[in-house]
Tab-separated table of C-alpha atoms in Angstrom:
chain	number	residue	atom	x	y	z
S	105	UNK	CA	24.428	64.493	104.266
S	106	UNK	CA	22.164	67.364	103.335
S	107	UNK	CA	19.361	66.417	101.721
S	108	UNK	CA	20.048	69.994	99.241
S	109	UNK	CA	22.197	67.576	97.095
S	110	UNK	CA	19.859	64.512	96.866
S	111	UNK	CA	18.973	63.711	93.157
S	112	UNK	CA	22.332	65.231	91.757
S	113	UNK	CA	24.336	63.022	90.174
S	114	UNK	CA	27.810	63.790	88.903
S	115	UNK	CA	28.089	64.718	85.205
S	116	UNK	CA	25.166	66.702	85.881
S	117	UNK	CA	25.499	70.926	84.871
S	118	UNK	CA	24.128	72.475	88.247
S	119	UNK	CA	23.681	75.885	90.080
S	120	UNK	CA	25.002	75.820	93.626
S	121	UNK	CA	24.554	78.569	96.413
S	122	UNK	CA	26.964	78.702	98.695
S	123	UNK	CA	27.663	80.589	102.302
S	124	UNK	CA	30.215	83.256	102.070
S	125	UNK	CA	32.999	82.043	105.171
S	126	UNK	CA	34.275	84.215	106.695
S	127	UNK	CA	31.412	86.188	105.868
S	128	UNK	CA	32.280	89.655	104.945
S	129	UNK	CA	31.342	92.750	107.134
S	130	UNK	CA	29.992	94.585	104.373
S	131	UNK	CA	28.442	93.341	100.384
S	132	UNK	CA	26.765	89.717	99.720
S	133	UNK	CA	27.231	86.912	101.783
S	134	UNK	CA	26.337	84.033	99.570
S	135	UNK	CA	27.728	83.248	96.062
S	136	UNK	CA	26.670	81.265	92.899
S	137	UNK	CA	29.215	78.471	90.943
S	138	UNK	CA	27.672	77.211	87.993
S	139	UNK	CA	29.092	74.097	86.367
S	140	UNK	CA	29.456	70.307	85.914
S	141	UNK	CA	29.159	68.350	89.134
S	142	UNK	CA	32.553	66.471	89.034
S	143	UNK	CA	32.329	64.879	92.751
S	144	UNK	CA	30.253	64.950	95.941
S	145	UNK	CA	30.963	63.257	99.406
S	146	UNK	CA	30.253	64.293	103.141
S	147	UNK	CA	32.665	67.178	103.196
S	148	UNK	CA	33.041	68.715	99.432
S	149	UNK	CA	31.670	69.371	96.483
S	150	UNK	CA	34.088	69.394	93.005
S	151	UNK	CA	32.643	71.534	90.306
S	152	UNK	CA	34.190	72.169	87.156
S	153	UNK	CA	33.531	76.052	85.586
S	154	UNK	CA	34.363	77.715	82.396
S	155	UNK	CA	37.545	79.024	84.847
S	156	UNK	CA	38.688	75.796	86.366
S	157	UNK	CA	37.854	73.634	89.222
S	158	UNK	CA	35.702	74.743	92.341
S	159	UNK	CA	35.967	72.612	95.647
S	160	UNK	CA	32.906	73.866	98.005
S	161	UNK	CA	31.791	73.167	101.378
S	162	UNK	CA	29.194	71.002	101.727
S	163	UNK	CA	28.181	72.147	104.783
S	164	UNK	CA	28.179	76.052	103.491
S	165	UNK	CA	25.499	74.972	100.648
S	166	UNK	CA	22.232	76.651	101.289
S	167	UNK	CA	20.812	76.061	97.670
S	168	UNK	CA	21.265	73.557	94.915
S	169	UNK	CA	19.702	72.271	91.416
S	170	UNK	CA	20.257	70.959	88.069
S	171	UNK	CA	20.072	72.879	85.131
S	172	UNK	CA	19.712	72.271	81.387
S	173	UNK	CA	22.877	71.317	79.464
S	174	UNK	CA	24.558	75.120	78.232
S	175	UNK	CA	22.916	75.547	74.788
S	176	UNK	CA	25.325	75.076	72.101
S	177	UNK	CA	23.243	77.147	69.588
S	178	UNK	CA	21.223	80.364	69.887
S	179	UNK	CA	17.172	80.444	70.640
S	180	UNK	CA	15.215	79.181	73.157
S	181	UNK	CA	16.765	77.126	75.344
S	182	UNK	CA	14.478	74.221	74.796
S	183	UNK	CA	15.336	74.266	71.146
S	184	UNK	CA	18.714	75.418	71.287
S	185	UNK	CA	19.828	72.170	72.863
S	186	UNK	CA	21.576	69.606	70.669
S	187	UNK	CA	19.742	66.471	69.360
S	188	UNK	CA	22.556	64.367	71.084
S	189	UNK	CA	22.627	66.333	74.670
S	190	UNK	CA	18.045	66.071	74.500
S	191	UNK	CA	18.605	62.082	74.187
S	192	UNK	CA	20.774	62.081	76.981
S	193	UNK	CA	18.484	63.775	79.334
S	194	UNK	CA	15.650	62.023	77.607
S	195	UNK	CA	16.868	58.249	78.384
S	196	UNK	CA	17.518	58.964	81.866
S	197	UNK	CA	13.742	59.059	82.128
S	198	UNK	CA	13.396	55.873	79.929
S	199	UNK	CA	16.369	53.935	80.941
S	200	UNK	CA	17.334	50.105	80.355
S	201	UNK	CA	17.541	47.280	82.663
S	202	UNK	CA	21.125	46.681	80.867
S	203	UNK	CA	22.943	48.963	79.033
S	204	UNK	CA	26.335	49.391	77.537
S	205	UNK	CA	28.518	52.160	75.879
S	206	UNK	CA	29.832	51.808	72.345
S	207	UNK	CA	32.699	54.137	72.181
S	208	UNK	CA	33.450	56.624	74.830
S	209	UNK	CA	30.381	56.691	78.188
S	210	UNK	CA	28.148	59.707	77.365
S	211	UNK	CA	29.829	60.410	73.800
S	212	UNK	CA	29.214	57.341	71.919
S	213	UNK	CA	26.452	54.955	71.500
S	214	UNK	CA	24.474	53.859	73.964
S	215	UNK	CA	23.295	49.947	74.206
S	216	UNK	CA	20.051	49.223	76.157
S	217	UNK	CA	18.163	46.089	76.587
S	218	UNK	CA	14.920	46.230	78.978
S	219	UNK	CA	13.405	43.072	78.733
S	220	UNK	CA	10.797	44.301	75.582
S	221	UNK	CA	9.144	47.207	77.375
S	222	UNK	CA	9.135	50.178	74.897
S	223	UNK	CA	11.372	50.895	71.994
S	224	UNK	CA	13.331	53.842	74.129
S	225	UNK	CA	14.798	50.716	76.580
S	226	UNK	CA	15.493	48.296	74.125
S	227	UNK	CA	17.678	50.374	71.200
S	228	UNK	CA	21.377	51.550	70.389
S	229	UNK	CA	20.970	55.274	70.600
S	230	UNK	CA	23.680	56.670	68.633
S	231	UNK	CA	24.836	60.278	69.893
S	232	UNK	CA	28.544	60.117	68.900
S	233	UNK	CA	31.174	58.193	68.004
S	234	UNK	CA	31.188	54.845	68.769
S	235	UNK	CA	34.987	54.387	67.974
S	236	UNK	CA	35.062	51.949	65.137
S	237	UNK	CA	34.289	52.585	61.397
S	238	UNK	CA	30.320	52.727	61.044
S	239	UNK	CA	30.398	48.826	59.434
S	240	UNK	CA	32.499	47.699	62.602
S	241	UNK	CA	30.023	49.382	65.163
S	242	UNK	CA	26.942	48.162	63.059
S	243	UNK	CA	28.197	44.489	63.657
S	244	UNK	CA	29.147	44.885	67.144
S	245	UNK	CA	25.561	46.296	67.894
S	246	UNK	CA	23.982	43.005	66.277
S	247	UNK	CA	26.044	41.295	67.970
S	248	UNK	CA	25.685	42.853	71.160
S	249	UNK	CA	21.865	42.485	70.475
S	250	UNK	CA	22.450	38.908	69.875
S	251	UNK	CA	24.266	38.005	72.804
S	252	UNK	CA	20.784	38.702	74.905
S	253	UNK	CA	19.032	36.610	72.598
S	254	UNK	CA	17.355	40.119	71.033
S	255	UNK	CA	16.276	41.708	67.635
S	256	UNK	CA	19.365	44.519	66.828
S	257	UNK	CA	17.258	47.487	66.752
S	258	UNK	CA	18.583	51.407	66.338
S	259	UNK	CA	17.057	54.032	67.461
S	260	UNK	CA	17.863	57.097	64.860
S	261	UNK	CA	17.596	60.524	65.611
S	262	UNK	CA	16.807	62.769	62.564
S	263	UNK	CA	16.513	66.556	62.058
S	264	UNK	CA	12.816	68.133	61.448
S	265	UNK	CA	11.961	67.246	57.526
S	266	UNK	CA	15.169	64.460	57.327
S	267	UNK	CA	14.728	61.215	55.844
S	268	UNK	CA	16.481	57.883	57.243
S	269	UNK	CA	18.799	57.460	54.304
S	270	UNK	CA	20.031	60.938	54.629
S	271	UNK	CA	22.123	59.770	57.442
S	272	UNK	CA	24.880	57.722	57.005
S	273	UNK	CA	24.020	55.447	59.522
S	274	UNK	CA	20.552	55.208	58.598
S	275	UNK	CA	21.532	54.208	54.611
S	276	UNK	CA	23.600	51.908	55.999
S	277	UNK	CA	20.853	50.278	58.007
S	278	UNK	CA	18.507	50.225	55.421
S	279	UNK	CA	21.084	48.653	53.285
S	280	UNK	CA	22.281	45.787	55.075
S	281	UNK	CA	18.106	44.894	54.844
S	282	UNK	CA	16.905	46.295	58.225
S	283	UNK	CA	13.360	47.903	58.705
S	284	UNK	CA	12.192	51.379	59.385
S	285	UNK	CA	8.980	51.365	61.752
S	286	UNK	CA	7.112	53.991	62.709
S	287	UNK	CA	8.755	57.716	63.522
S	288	UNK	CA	8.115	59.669	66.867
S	289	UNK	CA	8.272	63.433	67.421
S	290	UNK	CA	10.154	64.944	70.066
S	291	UNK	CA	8.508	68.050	71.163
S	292	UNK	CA	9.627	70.440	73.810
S	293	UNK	CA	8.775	73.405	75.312
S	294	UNK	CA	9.273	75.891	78.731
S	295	UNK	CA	7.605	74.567	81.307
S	296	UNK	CA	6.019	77.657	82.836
S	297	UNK	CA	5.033	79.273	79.065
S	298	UNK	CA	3.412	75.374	78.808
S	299	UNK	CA	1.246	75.909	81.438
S	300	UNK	CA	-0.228	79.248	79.941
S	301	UNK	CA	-2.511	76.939	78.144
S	302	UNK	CA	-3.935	75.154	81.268
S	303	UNK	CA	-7.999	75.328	80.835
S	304	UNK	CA	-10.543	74.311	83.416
S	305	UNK	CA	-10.319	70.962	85.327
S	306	UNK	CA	-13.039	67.946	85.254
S	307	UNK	CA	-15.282	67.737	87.565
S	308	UNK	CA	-15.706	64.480	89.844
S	309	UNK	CA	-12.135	63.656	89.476
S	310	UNK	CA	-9.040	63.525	91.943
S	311	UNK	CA	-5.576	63.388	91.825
S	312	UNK	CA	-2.977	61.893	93.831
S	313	UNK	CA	0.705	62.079	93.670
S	314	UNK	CA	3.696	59.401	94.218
S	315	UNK	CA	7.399	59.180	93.788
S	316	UNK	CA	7.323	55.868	93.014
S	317	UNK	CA	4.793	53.516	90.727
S	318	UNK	CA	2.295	52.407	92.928
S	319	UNK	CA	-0.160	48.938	91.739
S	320	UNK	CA	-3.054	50.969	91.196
S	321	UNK	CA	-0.877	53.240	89.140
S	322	UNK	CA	0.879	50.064	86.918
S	323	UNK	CA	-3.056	48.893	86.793
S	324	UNK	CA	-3.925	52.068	84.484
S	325	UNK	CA	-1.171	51.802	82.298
S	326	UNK	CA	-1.564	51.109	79.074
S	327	UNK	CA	-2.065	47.829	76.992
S	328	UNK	CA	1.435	47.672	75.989
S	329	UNK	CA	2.827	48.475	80.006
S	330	UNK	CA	0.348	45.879	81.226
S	331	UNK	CA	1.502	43.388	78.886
S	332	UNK	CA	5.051	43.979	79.969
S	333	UNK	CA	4.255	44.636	83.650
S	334	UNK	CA	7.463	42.714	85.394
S	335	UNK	CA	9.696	44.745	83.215
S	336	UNK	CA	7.731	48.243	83.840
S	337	UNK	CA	7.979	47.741	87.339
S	338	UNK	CA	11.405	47.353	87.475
S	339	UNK	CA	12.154	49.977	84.851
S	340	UNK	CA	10.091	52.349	86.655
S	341	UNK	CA	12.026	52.038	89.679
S	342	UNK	CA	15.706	53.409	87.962
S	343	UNK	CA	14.941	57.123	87.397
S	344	UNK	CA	15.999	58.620	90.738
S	345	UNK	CA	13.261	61.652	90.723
S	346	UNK	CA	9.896	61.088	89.121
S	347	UNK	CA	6.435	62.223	90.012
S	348	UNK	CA	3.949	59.244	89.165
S	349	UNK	CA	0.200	60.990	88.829
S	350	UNK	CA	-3.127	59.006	89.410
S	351	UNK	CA	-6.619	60.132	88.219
S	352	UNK	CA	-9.824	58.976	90.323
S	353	UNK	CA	-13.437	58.824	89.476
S	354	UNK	CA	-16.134	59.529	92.503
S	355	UNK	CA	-15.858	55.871	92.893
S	356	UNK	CA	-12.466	55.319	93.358
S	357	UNK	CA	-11.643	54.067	90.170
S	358	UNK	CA	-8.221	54.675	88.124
S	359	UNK	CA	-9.245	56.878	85.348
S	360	UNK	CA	-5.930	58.135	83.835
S	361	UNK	CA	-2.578	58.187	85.029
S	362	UNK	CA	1.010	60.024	83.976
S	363	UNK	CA	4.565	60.036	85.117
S	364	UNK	CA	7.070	63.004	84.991
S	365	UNK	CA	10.562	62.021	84.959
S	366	UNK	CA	13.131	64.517	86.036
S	367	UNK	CA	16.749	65.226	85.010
S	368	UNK	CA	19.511	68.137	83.898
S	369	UNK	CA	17.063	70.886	84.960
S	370	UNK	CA	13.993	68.871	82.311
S	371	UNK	CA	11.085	66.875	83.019
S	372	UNK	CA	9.949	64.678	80.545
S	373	UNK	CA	6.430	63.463	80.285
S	374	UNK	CA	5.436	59.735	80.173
S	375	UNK	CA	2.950	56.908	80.029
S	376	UNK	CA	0.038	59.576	79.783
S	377	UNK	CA	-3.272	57.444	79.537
S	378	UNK	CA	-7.088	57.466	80.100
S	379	UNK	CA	-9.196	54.996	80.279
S	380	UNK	CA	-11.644	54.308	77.390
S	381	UNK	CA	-14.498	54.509	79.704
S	382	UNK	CA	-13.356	58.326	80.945
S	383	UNK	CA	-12.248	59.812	77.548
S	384	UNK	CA	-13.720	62.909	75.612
S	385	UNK	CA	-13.918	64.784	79.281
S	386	UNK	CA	-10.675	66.479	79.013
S	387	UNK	CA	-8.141	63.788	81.503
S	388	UNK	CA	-5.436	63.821	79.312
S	389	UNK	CA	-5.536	67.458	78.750
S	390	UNK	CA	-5.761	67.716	82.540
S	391	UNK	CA	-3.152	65.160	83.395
S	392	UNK	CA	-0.146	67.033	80.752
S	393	UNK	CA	-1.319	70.268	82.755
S	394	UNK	CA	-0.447	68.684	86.299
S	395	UNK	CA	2.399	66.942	85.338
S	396	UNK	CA	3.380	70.117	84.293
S	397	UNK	CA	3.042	71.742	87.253
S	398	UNK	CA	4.542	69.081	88.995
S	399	UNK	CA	7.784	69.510	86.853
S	400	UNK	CA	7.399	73.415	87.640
S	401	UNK	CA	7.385	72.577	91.437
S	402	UNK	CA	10.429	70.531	91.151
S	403	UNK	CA	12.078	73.244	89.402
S	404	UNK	CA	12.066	71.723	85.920
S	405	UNK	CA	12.564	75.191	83.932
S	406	UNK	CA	11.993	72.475	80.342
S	407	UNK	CA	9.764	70.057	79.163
S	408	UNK	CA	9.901	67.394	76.444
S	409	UNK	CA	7.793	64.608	75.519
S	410	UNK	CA	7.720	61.574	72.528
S	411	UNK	CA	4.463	61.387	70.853
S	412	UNK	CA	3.933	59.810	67.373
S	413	UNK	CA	3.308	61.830	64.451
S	414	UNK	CA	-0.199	59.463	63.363
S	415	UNK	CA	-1.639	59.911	67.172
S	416	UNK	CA	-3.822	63.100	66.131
S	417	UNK	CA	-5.705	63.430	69.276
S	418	UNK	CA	-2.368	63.585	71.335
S	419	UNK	CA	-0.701	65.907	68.816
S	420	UNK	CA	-3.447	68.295	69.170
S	421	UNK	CA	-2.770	68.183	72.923
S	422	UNK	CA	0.651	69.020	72.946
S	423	UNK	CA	0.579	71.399	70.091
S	424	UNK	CA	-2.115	73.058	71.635
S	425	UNK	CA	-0.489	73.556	74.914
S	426	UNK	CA	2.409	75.116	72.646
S	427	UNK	CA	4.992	72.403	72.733
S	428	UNK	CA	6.893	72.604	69.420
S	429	UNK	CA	8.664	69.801	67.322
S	430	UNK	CA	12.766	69.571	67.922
S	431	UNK	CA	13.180	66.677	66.082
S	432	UNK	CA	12.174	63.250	65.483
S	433	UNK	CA	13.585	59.892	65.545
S	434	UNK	CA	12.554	56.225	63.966
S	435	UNK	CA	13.346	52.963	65.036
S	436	UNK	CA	15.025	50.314	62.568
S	437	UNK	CA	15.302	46.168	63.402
S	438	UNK	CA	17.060	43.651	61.849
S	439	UNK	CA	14.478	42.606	58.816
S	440	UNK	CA	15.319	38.493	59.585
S	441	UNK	CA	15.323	39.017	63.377
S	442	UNK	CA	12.028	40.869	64.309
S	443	UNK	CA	8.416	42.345	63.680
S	444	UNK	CA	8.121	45.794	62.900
S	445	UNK	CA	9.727	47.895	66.039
């Protein structure tokens, strides 16, 4: 197979160029279908357009890449995007070890259990309809939950200046006696206006670069990652295109580390920490920038990232760059079966 298809997957909206054949004596001699990947094999790839159905040759593609979900409102395109189509890109960069669709795949509510590493892999994500009346999915999450021996917990997605209980999920939650932790903003931005705001880089540092999470990398995670380090190894390993980022001292030493996760024509930014002992010389300012420009060299045209609305010295990093808030979300647990999530 060509490797111009590699890291496509099918329900993904991409841009393929194609080889004119026969090619024409006179005018262009490649051509551009833009669409949802239906299918891909050895021979053919299946498309589906706003016209119909496209069947290409494999072996006439000279070009291909994902692109960002077609914005369903005007604006920029990384605000334009729906709330539900952002958390679909988003959790294919924080996935779970086991997950499960309430309702229809990709239009309902998606069930994911990752062994206690991180809220994002371990949370019902409601983006649709989950094909019961909201009481009937409520139990069959808890249940679901239950079945793994795990705390129910929701992750809900609210509109900028939204409370919980102005969803009707979200009153529900809160009624049955479950509790609201902490919210997170979702802020997103283009990637190459992002990296406008790239400043000088530290001295006595350097950088290296890995598809794949490497032991020195897992070592300068943070706390939480290191306390959950059989389950962040093996959730790291599920995105299928990532860029894992290391920071060195002189000595060799992990200062800092990142991880870009790539899908749908995005990168999202993850697991961005410094060590205590290398903090107040600009790393995480310089570690954003690169994965950045990592997700620019891989063609990501978007950017989002989670941060939470208390962590002021991160907020003025991402603010600063010029990523701006879409939305938020906040997590909500079964009050009898868990800790705050």
């Amino acid at each position: 197979m060509s490797d111009l298809m590699v890291g496509l997957t099918t329900g993904t909206r991409v841009a393929v160029r194609t080889q004119i054949d026969p090619a024409p004596a006179h005018g262009p001699t490649l051509t551009d279908t833009v669409g949802e990947l239906l299918a891909l094999d050895d021979e053919q790839v299946h498309i589906a357009t706003r016209t119909g159905e496209v069947v290409l040759r494999r072996d006439l593609v000279v070009a291909a890449r994902a692109i960002p979900p077609k914005p369903t409102r005007r604006g920029a395109p990384h605000r334009a995007i729906t709330i539900e189509d952002l958390h679909l890109v988003m959790t294919k960069g924080q996935p779970g070890l086991d997950e499960d669709w309430l309702g229809t795949k990709g239009a309902g509510w998606l069930l994911r259990a990752g062994a206690g590493w991180t809220g994002r892999s371990n949370s019902a994500l409601p983006v649709g309809d989950p094909g019961l009346p909201l009481p009937e999915a409520v139990d069959a999450v808890e249940s679901w939950y239950r079945e793994r021996e795990l705390a129910p917990v929701v992750m809900l997605p609210r509109p900028v200046g939204a409370g919980t209980s102005d969803d009707p999920l979200g009153a529900l939650l809160l009624q049955r006696g479950w509790l609201e932790g902490h919210p997170a903003d979702v802020l997103t931005g283009r990637t190459e206006t992002l990296l406008h705001g790239a400043g000088p880089s530290p001295t006595g540092y350097s950088l290296q670069a890995s598809d794949a999470a490497d032991e020195a990398w897992l070592a300068g995670g943070s706390p939480r990652l290191l306390q959950h380090l059989d389950a962040a190894r093996r959730i790291l390993a599920l995105p299928p295109r990532q860029v894992f980022l290391t920071a060195r001292d002189a000595a060799g030493h992990v200062a800092g580390v990142v991880r870009v996760a790539l899908a749908d024509g995005w990168a999202g930014i993850f697991g961005l920490h410094v060590d205590p002992d290398h903090r107040g010389r600009g790393l995480g300012r310089w570690l954003t920038v690169e994965a950045l420009r990592a997700a620019a060299d891989a063609g990501a045209s978007l950017t989002y990232l989670q941060v939470e609305p208390g962590n002021e010295p991160a907020q003025r990093l991402h603010r600063g760059l010029g990523m701006t808030a879409h939305h938020d979300y906040v997590y909500l647990a079964r009050l009898q079966d868990s800790a705050r999530p």
